[in-house]
Coordinates of C-alpha atoms and ligand atoms in Angstrom, one line a residue:
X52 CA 65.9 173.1 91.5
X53 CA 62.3 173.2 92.4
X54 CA 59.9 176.5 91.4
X55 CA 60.7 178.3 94.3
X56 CA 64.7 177.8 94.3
X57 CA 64.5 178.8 90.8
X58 CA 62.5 182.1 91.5
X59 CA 65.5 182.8 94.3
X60 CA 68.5 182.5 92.0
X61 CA 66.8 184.6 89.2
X62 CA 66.3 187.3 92.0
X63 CA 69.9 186.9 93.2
X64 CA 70.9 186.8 88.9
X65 CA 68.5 190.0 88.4
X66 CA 70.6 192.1 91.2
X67 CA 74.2 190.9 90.7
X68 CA 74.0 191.5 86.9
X69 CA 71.8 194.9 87.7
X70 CA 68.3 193.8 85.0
X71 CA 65.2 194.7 85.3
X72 CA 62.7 192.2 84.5
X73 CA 59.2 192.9 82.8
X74 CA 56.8 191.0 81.9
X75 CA 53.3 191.0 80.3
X76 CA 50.3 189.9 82.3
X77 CA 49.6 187.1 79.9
X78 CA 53.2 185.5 81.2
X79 CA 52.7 182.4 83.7
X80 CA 52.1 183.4 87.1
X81 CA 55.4 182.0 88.4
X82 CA 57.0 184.8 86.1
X83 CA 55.2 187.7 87.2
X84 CA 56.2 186.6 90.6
X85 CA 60.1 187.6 89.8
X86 CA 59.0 190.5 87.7
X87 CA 60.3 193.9 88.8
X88 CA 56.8 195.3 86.4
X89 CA 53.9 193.5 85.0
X90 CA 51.2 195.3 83.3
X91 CA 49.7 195.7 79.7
X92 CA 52.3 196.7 76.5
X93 CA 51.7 200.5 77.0
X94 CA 52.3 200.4 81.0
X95 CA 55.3 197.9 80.3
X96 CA 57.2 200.4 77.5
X97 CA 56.9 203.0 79.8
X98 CA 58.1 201.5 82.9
X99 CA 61.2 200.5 80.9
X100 CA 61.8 204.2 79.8
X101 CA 62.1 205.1 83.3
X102 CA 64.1 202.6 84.9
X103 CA 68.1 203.0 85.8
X104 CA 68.8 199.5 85.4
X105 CA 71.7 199.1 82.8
X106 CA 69.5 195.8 81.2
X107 CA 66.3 194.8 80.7
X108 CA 64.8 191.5 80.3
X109 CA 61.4 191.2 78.1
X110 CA 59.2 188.3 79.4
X111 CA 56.8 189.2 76.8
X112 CA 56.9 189.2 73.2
X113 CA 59.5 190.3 70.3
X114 CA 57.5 193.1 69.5
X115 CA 57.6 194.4 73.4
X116 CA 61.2 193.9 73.7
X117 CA 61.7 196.0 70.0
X118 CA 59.9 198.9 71.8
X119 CA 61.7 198.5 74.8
X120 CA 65.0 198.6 73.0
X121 CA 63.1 201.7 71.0
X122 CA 62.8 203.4 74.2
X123 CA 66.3 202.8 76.0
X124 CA 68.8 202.4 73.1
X125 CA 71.7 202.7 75.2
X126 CA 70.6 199.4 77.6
X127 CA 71.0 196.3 76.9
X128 CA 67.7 194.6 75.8
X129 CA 66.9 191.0 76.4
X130 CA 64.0 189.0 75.0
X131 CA 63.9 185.8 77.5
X132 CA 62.5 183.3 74.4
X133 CA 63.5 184.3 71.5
X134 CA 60.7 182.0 69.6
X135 CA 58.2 184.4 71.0
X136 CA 56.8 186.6 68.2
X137 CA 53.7 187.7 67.7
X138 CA 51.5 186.1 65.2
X139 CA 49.1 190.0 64.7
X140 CA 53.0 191.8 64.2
X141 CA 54.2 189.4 61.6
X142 CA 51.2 189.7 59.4
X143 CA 52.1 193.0 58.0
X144 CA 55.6 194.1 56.7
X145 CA 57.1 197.0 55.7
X146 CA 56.8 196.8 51.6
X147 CA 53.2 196.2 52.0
X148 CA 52.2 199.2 53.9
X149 CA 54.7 201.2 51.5
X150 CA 52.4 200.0 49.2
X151 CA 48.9 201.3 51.1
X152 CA 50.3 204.4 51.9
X153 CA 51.0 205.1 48.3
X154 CA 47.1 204.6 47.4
X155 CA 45.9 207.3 50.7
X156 CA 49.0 209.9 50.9
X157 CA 46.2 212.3 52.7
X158 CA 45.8 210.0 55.7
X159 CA 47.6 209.3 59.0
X160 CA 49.2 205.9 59.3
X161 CA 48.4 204.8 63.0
X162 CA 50.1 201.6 63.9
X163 CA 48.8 198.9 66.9
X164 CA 52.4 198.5 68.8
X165 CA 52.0 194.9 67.9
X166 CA 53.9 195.4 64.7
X167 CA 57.7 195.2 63.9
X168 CA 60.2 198.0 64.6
X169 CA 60.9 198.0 61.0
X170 CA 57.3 198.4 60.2
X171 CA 57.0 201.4 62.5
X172 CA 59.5 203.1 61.2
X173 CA 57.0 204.2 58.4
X174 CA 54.2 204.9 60.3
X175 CA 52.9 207.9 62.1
X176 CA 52.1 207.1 65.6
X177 CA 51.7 203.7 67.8
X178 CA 48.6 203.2 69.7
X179 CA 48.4 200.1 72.4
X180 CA 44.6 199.0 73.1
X181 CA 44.2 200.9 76.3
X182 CA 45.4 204.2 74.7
X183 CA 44.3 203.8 70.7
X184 CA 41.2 205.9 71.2
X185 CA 42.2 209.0 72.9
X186 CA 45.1 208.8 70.9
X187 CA 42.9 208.2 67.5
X188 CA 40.7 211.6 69.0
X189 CA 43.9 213.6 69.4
X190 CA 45.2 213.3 66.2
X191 CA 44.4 216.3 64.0
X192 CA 43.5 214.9 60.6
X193 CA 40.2 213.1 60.2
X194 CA 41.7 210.5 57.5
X195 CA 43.3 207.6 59.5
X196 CA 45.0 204.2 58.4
X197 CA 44.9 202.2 61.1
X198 CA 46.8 199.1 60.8
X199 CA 47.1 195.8 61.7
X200 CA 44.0 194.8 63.4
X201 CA 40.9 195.4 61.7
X202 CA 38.9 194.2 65.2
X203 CA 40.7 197.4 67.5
X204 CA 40.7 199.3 64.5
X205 CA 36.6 198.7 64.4
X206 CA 36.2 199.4 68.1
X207 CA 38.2 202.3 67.8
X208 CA 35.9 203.9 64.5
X209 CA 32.9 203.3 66.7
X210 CA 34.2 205.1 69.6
X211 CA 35.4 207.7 66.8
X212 CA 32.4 208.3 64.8
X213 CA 34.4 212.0 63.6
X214 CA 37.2 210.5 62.0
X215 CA 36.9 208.8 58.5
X216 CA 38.8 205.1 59.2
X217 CA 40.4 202.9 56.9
X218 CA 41.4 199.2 58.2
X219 CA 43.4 196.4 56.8
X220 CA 42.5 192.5 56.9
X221 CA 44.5 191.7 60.0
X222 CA 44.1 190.7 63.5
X223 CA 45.1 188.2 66.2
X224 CA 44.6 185.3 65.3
X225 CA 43.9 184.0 69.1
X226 CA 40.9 186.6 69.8
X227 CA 39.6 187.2 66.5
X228 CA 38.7 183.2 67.1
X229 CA 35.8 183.5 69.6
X230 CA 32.7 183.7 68.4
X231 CA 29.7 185.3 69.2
X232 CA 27.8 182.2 69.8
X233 CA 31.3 181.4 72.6
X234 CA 30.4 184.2 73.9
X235 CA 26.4 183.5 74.5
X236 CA 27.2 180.0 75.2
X237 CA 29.6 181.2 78.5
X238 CA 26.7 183.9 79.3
X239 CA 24.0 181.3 79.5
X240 CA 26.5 179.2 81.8
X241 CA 27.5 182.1 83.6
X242 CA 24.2 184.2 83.9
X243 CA 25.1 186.0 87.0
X244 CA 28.8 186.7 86.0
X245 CA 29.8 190.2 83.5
X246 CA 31.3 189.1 80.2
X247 CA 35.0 191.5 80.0
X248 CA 36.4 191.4 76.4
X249 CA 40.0 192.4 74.8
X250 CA 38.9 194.3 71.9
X251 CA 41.5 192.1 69.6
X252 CA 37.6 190.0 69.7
X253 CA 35.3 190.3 66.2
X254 CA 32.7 192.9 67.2
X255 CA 30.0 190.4 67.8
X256 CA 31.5 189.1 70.4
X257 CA 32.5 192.6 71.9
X258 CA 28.8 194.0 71.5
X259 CA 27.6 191.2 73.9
X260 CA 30.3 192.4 76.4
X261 CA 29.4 194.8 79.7
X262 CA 33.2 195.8 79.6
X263 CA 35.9 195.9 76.8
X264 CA 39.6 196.8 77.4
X265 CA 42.9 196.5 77.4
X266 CA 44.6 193.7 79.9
X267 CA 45.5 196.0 82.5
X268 CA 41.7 197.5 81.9
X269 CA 40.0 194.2 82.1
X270 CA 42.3 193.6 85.3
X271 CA 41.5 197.1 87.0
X272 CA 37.6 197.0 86.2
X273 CA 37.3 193.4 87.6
X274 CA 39.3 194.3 90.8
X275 CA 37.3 197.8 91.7
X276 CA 33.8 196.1 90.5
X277 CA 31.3 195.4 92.8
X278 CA 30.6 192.6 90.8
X279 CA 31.4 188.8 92.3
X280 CA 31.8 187.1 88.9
X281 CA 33.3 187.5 85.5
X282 CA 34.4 186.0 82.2
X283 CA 37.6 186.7 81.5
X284 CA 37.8 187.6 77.1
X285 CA 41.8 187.4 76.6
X286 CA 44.3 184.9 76.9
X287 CA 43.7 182.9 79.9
X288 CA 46.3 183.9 81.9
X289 CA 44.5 187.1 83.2
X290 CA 41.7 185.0 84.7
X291 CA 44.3 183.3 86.5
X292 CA 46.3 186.1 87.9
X293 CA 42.9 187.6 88.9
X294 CA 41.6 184.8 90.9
X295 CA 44.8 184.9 92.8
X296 CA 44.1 188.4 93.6
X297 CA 40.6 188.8 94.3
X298 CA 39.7 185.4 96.1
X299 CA 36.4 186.1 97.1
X300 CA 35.5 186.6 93.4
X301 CA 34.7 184.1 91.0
X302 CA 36.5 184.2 87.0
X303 CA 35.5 182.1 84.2
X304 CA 37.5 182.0 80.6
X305 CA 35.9 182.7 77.7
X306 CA 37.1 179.9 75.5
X307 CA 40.0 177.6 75.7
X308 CA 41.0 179.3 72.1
X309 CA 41.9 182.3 74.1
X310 CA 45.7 180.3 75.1
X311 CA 48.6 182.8 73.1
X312 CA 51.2 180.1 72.4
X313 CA 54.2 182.9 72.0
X314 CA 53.4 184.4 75.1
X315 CA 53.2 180.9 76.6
X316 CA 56.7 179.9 75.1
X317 CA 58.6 182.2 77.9
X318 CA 59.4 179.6 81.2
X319 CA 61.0 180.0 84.2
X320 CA 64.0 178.5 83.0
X321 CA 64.0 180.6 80.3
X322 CA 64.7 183.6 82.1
X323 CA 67.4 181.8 84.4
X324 CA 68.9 181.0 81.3
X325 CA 68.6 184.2 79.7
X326 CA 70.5 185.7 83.4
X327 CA 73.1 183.4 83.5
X328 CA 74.4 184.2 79.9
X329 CA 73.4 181.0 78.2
X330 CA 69.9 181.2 76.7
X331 CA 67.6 184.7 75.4
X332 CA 68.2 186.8 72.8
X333 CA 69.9 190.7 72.6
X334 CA 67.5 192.8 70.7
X335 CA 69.8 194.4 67.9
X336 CA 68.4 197.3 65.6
X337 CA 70.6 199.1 63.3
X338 CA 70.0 203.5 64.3
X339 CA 67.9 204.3 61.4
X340 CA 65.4 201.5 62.6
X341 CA 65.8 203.0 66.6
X342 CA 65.6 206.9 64.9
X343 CA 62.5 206.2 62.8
X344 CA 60.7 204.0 64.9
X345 CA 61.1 206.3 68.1
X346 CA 59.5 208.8 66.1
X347 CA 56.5 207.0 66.3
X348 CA 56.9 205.8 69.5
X349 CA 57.3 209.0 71.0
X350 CA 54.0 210.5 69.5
X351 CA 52.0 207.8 71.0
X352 CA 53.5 208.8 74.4
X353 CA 52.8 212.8 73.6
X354 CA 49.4 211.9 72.1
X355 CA 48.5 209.5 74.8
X356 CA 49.3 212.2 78.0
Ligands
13P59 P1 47.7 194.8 75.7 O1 48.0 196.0 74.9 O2 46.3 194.9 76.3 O3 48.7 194.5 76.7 O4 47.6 193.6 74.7 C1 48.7 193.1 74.1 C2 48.4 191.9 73.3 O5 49.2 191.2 72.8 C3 47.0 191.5 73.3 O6 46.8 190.3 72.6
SF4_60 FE1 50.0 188.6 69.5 FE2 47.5 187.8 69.7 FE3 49.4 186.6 71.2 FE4 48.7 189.1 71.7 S1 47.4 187.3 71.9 S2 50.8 188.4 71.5 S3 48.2 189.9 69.6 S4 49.2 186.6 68.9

């Protein structure tokens, strides 16, 4: 079967077996192309909330697909690749943060969603990148932990300046990669185009950006701008998709570091698999995991209205 035969059976699959597919914009273009919703994590674990479909299938990561089984306990949740984790979520575990909660009882343990259900379970409230700040501001207590990234957890202090934030040693290991001198380097080969960062980059590299955002943020701005050219600072799928959709405008990447190999590990043929019962992965968490988790969950969706 050739790309195009393949995309037709998944459709015909997705129906018959009544699956909603979603998948990350960082998935291959071909993938978004069968998705029933695409969009950033936050957008994506609300979508799945809403939907009627009796399954979902994650193109995404394990962590998405956790939250989407989070969300929708009664569905059935698929992960399409079950290799795909994510390197920022398994950093971080459950006894450790025990552990750093013990030495600050007084603050509020905020959690990027790119950490493990069992790691949320003992936090207070999830945060994605496009809604950690107005969720950090609408917290009451000044005192936050913010774990695991260190580099959204410094964006979000500086955009924050009232609350008092701690931050851990972690971070994605595919952002927190560029450098500032990356950054100059695709400026002063790019010197008409605007520099758009993820702000998983170190803060050098986001200080010398005009825009910093989320995926779905970075897509939006570059769509509505004015502005004919851009470099793109996440994985390089997102310039992609946006030069299909705005082809009178021009995208750069930022650095060939910026490739995510879990969220390149999902393919086509991974998700036909997945639909016809033979590849994939059911997300399984035992109910004190789906209880305490959702608590969490469920703030970031109350904080973040
Ligand atoms: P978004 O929250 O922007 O979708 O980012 C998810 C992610 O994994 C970024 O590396
Ligand atoms: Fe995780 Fe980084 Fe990949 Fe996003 S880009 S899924 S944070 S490893």
């Amino acid at each position: 079967m050739n790309i195009a035969q393949l995309q037709q059976e998944i459709i015909k699959l997705k129906k018959e077996k009544d699956v909603c597919i979603l998948a990350h914009s960082y998935q291959a273009r071909e993938i978004c192309e069968i998705a029933d919703f695409t969009g950033d994590s936050y957008k994506l674990s609300v979508d799945a909330s809403k939907v009627s479909n009796r399954n979902i299938l994650m193109c995404g990561v394990r962590f998405m697909a956790e939250t989407c089984k989070i969300l929708s306990p009664e569905k059935t949740v698929l992960l399409a690749q079950p290799f795909a984790g994510c390197a920022m979520a398994d950093q971080m575990d459950k006894p450790l943060i025990a552990q750093v909660k013990e030495r600050c009882p007084d603050h509020t343990v905020v959690a990027y969603i790119n950490t493990t259900a069992a790691l949320k379970t003992i936090c207070d409230v999830c945060v994605t990148s496009s809604s950690a700040v107005k969720i950090v501001n609408n917290i009451e207590n000044k005192n936050i932990l913010f774990i695991p990234d260190c580099n959204l957890g410094a964006y979000v202090a500086a955009q924050c300046p009232d609350k008092n934030i701690k931050l851990l040693n972690g971070g994605c290991p595919i952002h927190a990669c560029v450098t500032p001198e990356d950054a100059q380097k695709a400026k002063s080969l790019y010197p008409e185009a605007e520099l758009l960062v993820h702000p998983e980059c170190v803060p050098a590299v986001c200080e010398l950006a005009d825009y910093i955002g989320s995926t779905s943020g970075i897509m939006d701005y570059a769509v509505k701008s004015d502005k004919k050219e851009f470099i793109i600072g996440t994985e390089i799928s997102i310039a992609e998709h946006l030069q299909y959709m705005c082809p009178d405008k021009t995208f750069h990447i930022l650095s060939l570091k910026l490739i995510c190999p879990n969220m390149k590990a999902t393919t086509l043929v991974d998700v036909y698999n997945c639909l016809n019962g033979t590849g994939g992965e059911e997300i399984v968490l035992d109910d004190d995991t789906l209880r305490d988790a959702k608590r969490c969950i469920d703030e970031m969706i109350r904080l973040g209205e």
